Amino acid sequence: MATRVITIIGFACVITALFALEIIGRRRTTRVPTLGEWLGYLMRARAGRAGILLGWLWLGWHYFAR
Amino acid sequence: MAANDVSPSPGRLGHATGAFRLPTRGGRLARKLVIGTGLAVYSWVAASAAPFSRAALLFVLLPGAVLAAIAIWRPPARIRPPDRLDVAGFSYWAICVAALFEWEASAFKDNARTWHPSLTDLINPLITPHPLKSAAILLWLLAGWALVRR
């Protein structure tokens, strides 16, 4: 069971880090962008925009249609 | 996702070619309430679809088609992306997202759900209750709208 706990802790660490980055990014003086700014930057190119939107669609299909 | 930096100027960014605008603040609030209620009802109904059913697939594809149509034919005012990002700041996000994918891939590759559950294995039981699944779908719909505006 230990490996299951390690796996879950790994996910928890990464997700916590993502939330931490968002909180840091919302501070006034920071070099870290918010998730929205980061995604917006990636979505400047049409390919990036299409890729991110397809990822969103895949996420919906993966969690809600299956 | 800040909404107060929407550019009102015309062009590809910040150009609301087909956006229907109500003149008053109360009208805008009413429109938001109507849309919000519609999305909540849609999420509630969509959450009742059985997994792997055609209805469940349609409930996911329909918002995708609607958002694609809006993005192509009636693009909303877009939030201007930053012209440049700090390399380190950009990398922090890239590293975290890559780590999430890598951890997911390693759990998936291991193919031992009990010992190495994937994120899907962990999230699916959480969104099994109907209200929680509805909330998750609503969140997904709002995320899609936020992405179209980016």
Short mmCIF file of C-alpha atoms in Angstrom, two decimals:
data_model
loop_
_atom_site.label_atom_id
_atom_site.label_comp_id
_atom_site.label_asym_id
_atom_site.label_seq_id
_atom_site.Cartn_x
_atom_site.Cartn_y
_atom_site.Cartn_z
CA MET A 1 0.00 0.00 0.00
CA ALA A 2 3.01 2.25 0.48
CA THR A 3 3.48 2.79 -3.24
CA ARG A 4 -0.17 3.86 -3.56
CA VAL A 5 0.37 6.47 -0.88
CA ILE A 6 3.56 7.66 -2.58
CA THR A 7 1.67 7.98 -5.88
CA ILE A 8 -1.09 10.00 -4.24
CA ILE A 9 1.43 12.19 -2.41
CA GLY A 10 3.16 12.83 -5.74
CA PHE A 11 -0.09 14.03 -7.31
CA ALA A 12 -0.87 16.12 -4.24
CA CYS A 13 2.56 17.78 -4.38
CA VAL A 14 2.24 18.68 -8.06
CA ILE A 15 -1.31 20.00 -7.69
CA THR A 16 -0.29 21.99 -4.60
CA ALA A 17 2.59 23.46 -6.58
CA LEU A 18 0.19 24.48 -9.35
CA PHE A 19 -2.07 26.26 -6.85
CA ALA A 20 0.97 27.89 -5.23
CA LEU A 21 2.12 29.21 -8.60
CA GLU A 22 -1.32 30.69 -9.23
CA ILE A 23 -1.31 32.41 -5.83
CA ILE A 24 2.21 33.72 -6.36
CA GLY A 25 1.29 34.85 -9.88
CA ARG A 26 -1.55 36.97 -8.52
CA ARG A 27 0.79 39.03 -6.36
CA ARG A 28 1.52 42.48 -7.67
CA THR A 29 5.29 42.17 -7.97
CA THR A 30 6.19 38.76 -9.31
CA ARG A 31 7.88 37.24 -12.33
CA VAL A 32 5.54 34.26 -12.22
CA PRO A 33 2.54 34.55 -14.55
CA THR A 34 -0.93 33.40 -13.56
CA LEU A 35 -2.29 30.28 -15.24
CA GLY A 36 -4.47 32.49 -17.44
CA GLU A 37 -1.49 34.57 -18.57
CA TRP A 38 0.57 31.46 -19.18
CA LEU A 39 -2.16 29.81 -21.23
CA GLY A 40 -2.86 33.10 -23.01
CA TYR A 41 0.80 33.30 -23.97
CA LEU A 42 0.71 29.73 -25.31
CA MET A 43 -2.51 30.50 -27.18
CA ARG A 44 -1.10 33.48 -29.10
CA ALA A 45 -0.26 31.16 -31.99
CA ARG A 46 -3.17 29.49 -33.75
CA ALA A 47 -1.65 26.04 -33.23
CA GLY A 48 -1.27 26.67 -29.52
CA ARG A 49 -4.86 27.91 -29.32
CA ALA A 50 -6.16 24.85 -31.13
CA GLY A 51 -4.06 22.52 -29.00
CA ILE A 52 -5.20 24.01 -25.70
CA LEU A 53 -8.87 23.98 -26.75
CA LEU A 54 -8.57 20.39 -27.96
CA GLY A 55 -7.00 19.52 -24.62
CA TRP A 56 -10.00 21.08 -22.88
CA LEU A 57 -12.36 19.04 -25.05
CA TRP A 58 -10.37 15.87 -24.38
CA LEU A 59 -10.55 16.55 -20.64
CA GLY A 60 -14.34 16.76 -20.83
CA TRP A 61 -14.59 13.60 -22.88
CA HIS A 62 -12.20 11.73 -20.58
CA TYR A 63 -13.95 12.60 -17.32
CA PHE A 64 -17.59 13.07 -18.31
CA ALA A 65 -18.25 10.86 -21.33
CA ARG A 66 -16.38 7.78 -20.21
CA MET B 1 -8.49 34.76 -14.94
CA ALA B 2 -8.86 38.47 -14.69
CA ALA B 3 -11.68 39.90 -16.70
CA ASN B 4 -10.93 43.54 -16.11
CA ASP B 5 -8.15 43.69 -18.65
CA VAL B 6 -10.38 43.03 -21.62
CA SER B 7 -9.37 45.22 -24.49
CA PRO B 8 -12.30 47.13 -25.95
CA SER B 9 -10.37 48.11 -29.07
CA PRO B 10 -11.19 46.45 -32.39
CA GLY B 11 -8.95 43.86 -33.98
CA ARG B 12 -8.34 40.19 -33.48
CA LEU B 13 -7.77 40.73 -29.81
CA GLY B 14 -10.40 42.47 -27.80
CA HIS B 15 -12.80 42.56 -30.73
CA ALA B 16 -16.34 41.50 -30.00
CA THR B 17 -17.72 41.28 -33.49
CA GLY B 18 -20.99 39.66 -32.69
CA ALA B 19 -21.33 40.12 -28.97
CA PHE B 20 -24.86 41.06 -28.00
CA ARG B 21 -24.66 43.95 -25.56
CA LEU B 22 -27.38 45.12 -23.25
CA PRO B 23 -27.14 48.80 -22.40
CA THR B 24 -27.73 48.75 -18.67
CA ARG B 25 -25.81 47.21 -15.84
CA GLY B 26 -28.97 45.48 -14.66
CA GLY B 27 -29.48 44.05 -18.11
CA ARG B 28 -25.98 42.62 -18.17
CA LEU B 29 -26.50 41.12 -14.73
CA ALA B 30 -29.80 39.58 -15.87
CA ARG B 31 -28.10 38.13 -18.93
CA LYS B 32 -25.34 36.64 -16.78
CA LEU B 33 -27.94 35.14 -14.46
CA VAL B 34 -29.84 33.59 -17.36
CA ILE B 35 -26.67 32.15 -18.91
CA GLY B 36 -25.44 30.91 -15.53
CA THR B 37 -28.74 29.21 -14.80
CA GLY B 38 -28.75 27.64 -18.26
CA LEU B 39 -25.22 26.31 -17.78
CA ALA B 40 -26.09 24.96 -14.34
CA VAL B 41 -29.17 23.17 -15.71
CA TYR B 42 -27.13 21.83 -18.64
CA SER B 43 -24.47 20.54 -16.22
CA TRP B 44 -27.09 18.89 -14.03
CA VAL B 45 -28.70 17.12 -16.99
CA ALA B 46 -25.35 16.19 -18.52
CA ALA B 47 -24.22 14.63 -15.23
CA SER B 48 -27.18 12.27 -15.35
CA ALA B 49 -26.02 10.69 -18.63
CA ALA B 50 -24.67 7.18 -18.24
CA PRO B 51 -20.92 6.81 -18.86
CA PHE B 52 -19.94 5.47 -22.30
CA SER B 53 -23.40 6.33 -23.63
CA ARG B 54 -24.11 8.32 -26.78
CA ALA B 55 -25.89 10.95 -24.67
CA ALA B 56 -22.80 11.45 -22.49
CA LEU B 57 -20.68 11.88 -25.60
CA LEU B 58 -23.11 14.41 -27.08
CA PHE B 59 -23.24 16.36 -23.83
CA VAL B 60 -19.47 16.84 -24.15
CA LEU B 61 -19.32 17.42 -27.90
CA LEU B 62 -22.14 19.98 -27.94
CA PRO B 63 -20.32 22.59 -25.80
CA GLY B 64 -17.20 21.95 -27.86
CA ALA B 65 -19.10 22.64 -31.08
CA VAL B 66 -20.81 25.71 -29.61
CA LEU B 67 -17.53 27.16 -28.34
CA ALA B 68 -15.83 26.44 -31.66
CA ALA B 69 -18.67 28.19 -33.50
CA ILE B 70 -18.48 31.18 -31.14
CA ALA B 71 -14.69 31.35 -31.48
CA ILE B 72 -14.90 31.29 -35.27
CA TRP B 73 -18.03 33.28 -36.13
CA ARG B 74 -18.83 35.41 -33.08
CA PRO B 75 -15.55 35.83 -31.20
CA PRO B 76 -15.94 37.49 -27.81
CA ALA B 77 -13.71 40.28 -26.55
CA ARG B 78 -10.41 38.56 -25.89
CA ILE B 79 -8.16 39.17 -22.92
CA ARG B 80 -4.89 40.43 -24.31
CA PRO B 81 -2.07 37.94 -23.66
CA PRO B 82 1.22 39.26 -22.29
CA ASP B 83 3.69 40.27 -24.99
CA ARG B 84 6.46 38.44 -23.20
CA LEU B 85 6.86 36.33 -20.11
CA ASP B 86 9.79 35.93 -17.79
CA VAL B 87 11.63 32.76 -18.78
CA ALA B 88 11.86 31.53 -15.20
CA GLY B 89 8.20 32.27 -14.50
CA PHE B 90 7.18 30.51 -17.69
CA SER B 91 9.37 27.54 -16.82
CA TYR B 92 7.85 27.06 -13.37
CA TRP B 93 4.48 26.38 -14.97
CA ALA B 94 5.99 24.23 -17.71
CA ILE B 95 7.87 22.12 -15.15
CA CYS B 96 4.80 21.61 -12.96
CA VAL B 97 2.58 20.65 -15.91
CA ALA B 98 5.29 18.33 -17.26
CA ALA B 99 5.63 16.74 -13.81
CA LEU B 100 1.88 16.17 -13.67
CA PHE B 101 1.90 14.51 -17.10
CA GLU B 102 4.98 12.45 -16.22
CA TRP B 103 3.49 11.25 -12.93
CA GLU B 104 0.23 10.41 -14.70
CA ALA B 105 2.08 8.59 -17.48
CA SER B 106 4.14 6.55 -15.03
CA ALA B 107 1.00 5.51 -13.13
CA PHE B 108 -0.77 4.70 -16.40
CA LYS B 109 2.21 2.73 -17.73
CA ASP B 110 2.43 0.71 -14.53
CA ASN B 111 -1.13 -0.48 -15.14
CA ALA B 112 -1.66 -1.35 -11.47
CA ARG B 113 -4.62 0.71 -10.35
CA THR B 114 -4.42 -0.37 -6.74
CA TRP B 115 -0.74 0.37 -6.29
CA HIS B 116 -0.22 3.20 -8.74
CA PRO B 117 -3.55 4.90 -9.37
CA SER B 118 -3.69 7.44 -12.15
CA LEU B 119 -5.21 10.87 -11.57
CA THR B 120 -8.34 9.60 -13.33
CA ASP B 121 -8.61 6.69 -10.89
CA LEU B 122 -8.41 9.15 -8.02
CA ILE B 123 -10.79 11.77 -9.41
CA ASN B 124 -13.52 9.50 -10.80
CA PRO B 125 -14.75 8.31 -7.36
CA LEU B 126 -14.79 11.94 -6.17
CA ILE B 127 -17.12 13.04 -8.96
CA THR B 128 -19.43 10.03 -8.76
CA PRO B 129 -22.10 11.86 -6.67
CA HIS B 130 -24.44 13.65 -9.04
CA PRO B 131 -24.08 17.16 -7.53
CA LEU B 132 -20.29 16.95 -7.60
CA LYS B 133 -20.25 15.69 -11.17
CA SER B 134 -22.61 18.55 -12.13
CA ALA B 135 -20.28 21.04 -10.45
CA ALA B 136 -17.29 19.53 -12.25
CA ILE B 137 -19.07 19.82 -15.61
CA LEU B 138 -20.04 23.41 -14.84
CA LEU B 139 -16.43 24.18 -13.98
CA TRP B 140 -15.32 22.56 -17.24
CA LEU B 141 -17.82 24.65 -19.23
CA LEU B 142 -16.65 27.87 -17.55
CA ALA B 143 -13.03 26.90 -18.20
CA GLY B 144 -13.89 26.42 -21.87
CA TRP B 145 -15.43 29.88 -22.04
CA ALA B 146 -12.41 31.38 -20.27
CA LEU B 147 -10.13 29.70 -22.81
CA VAL B 148 -12.10 31.04 -25.76
CA ARG B 149 -11.66 34.54 -24.36
CA ARG B 150 -7.89 34.07 -24.14
#
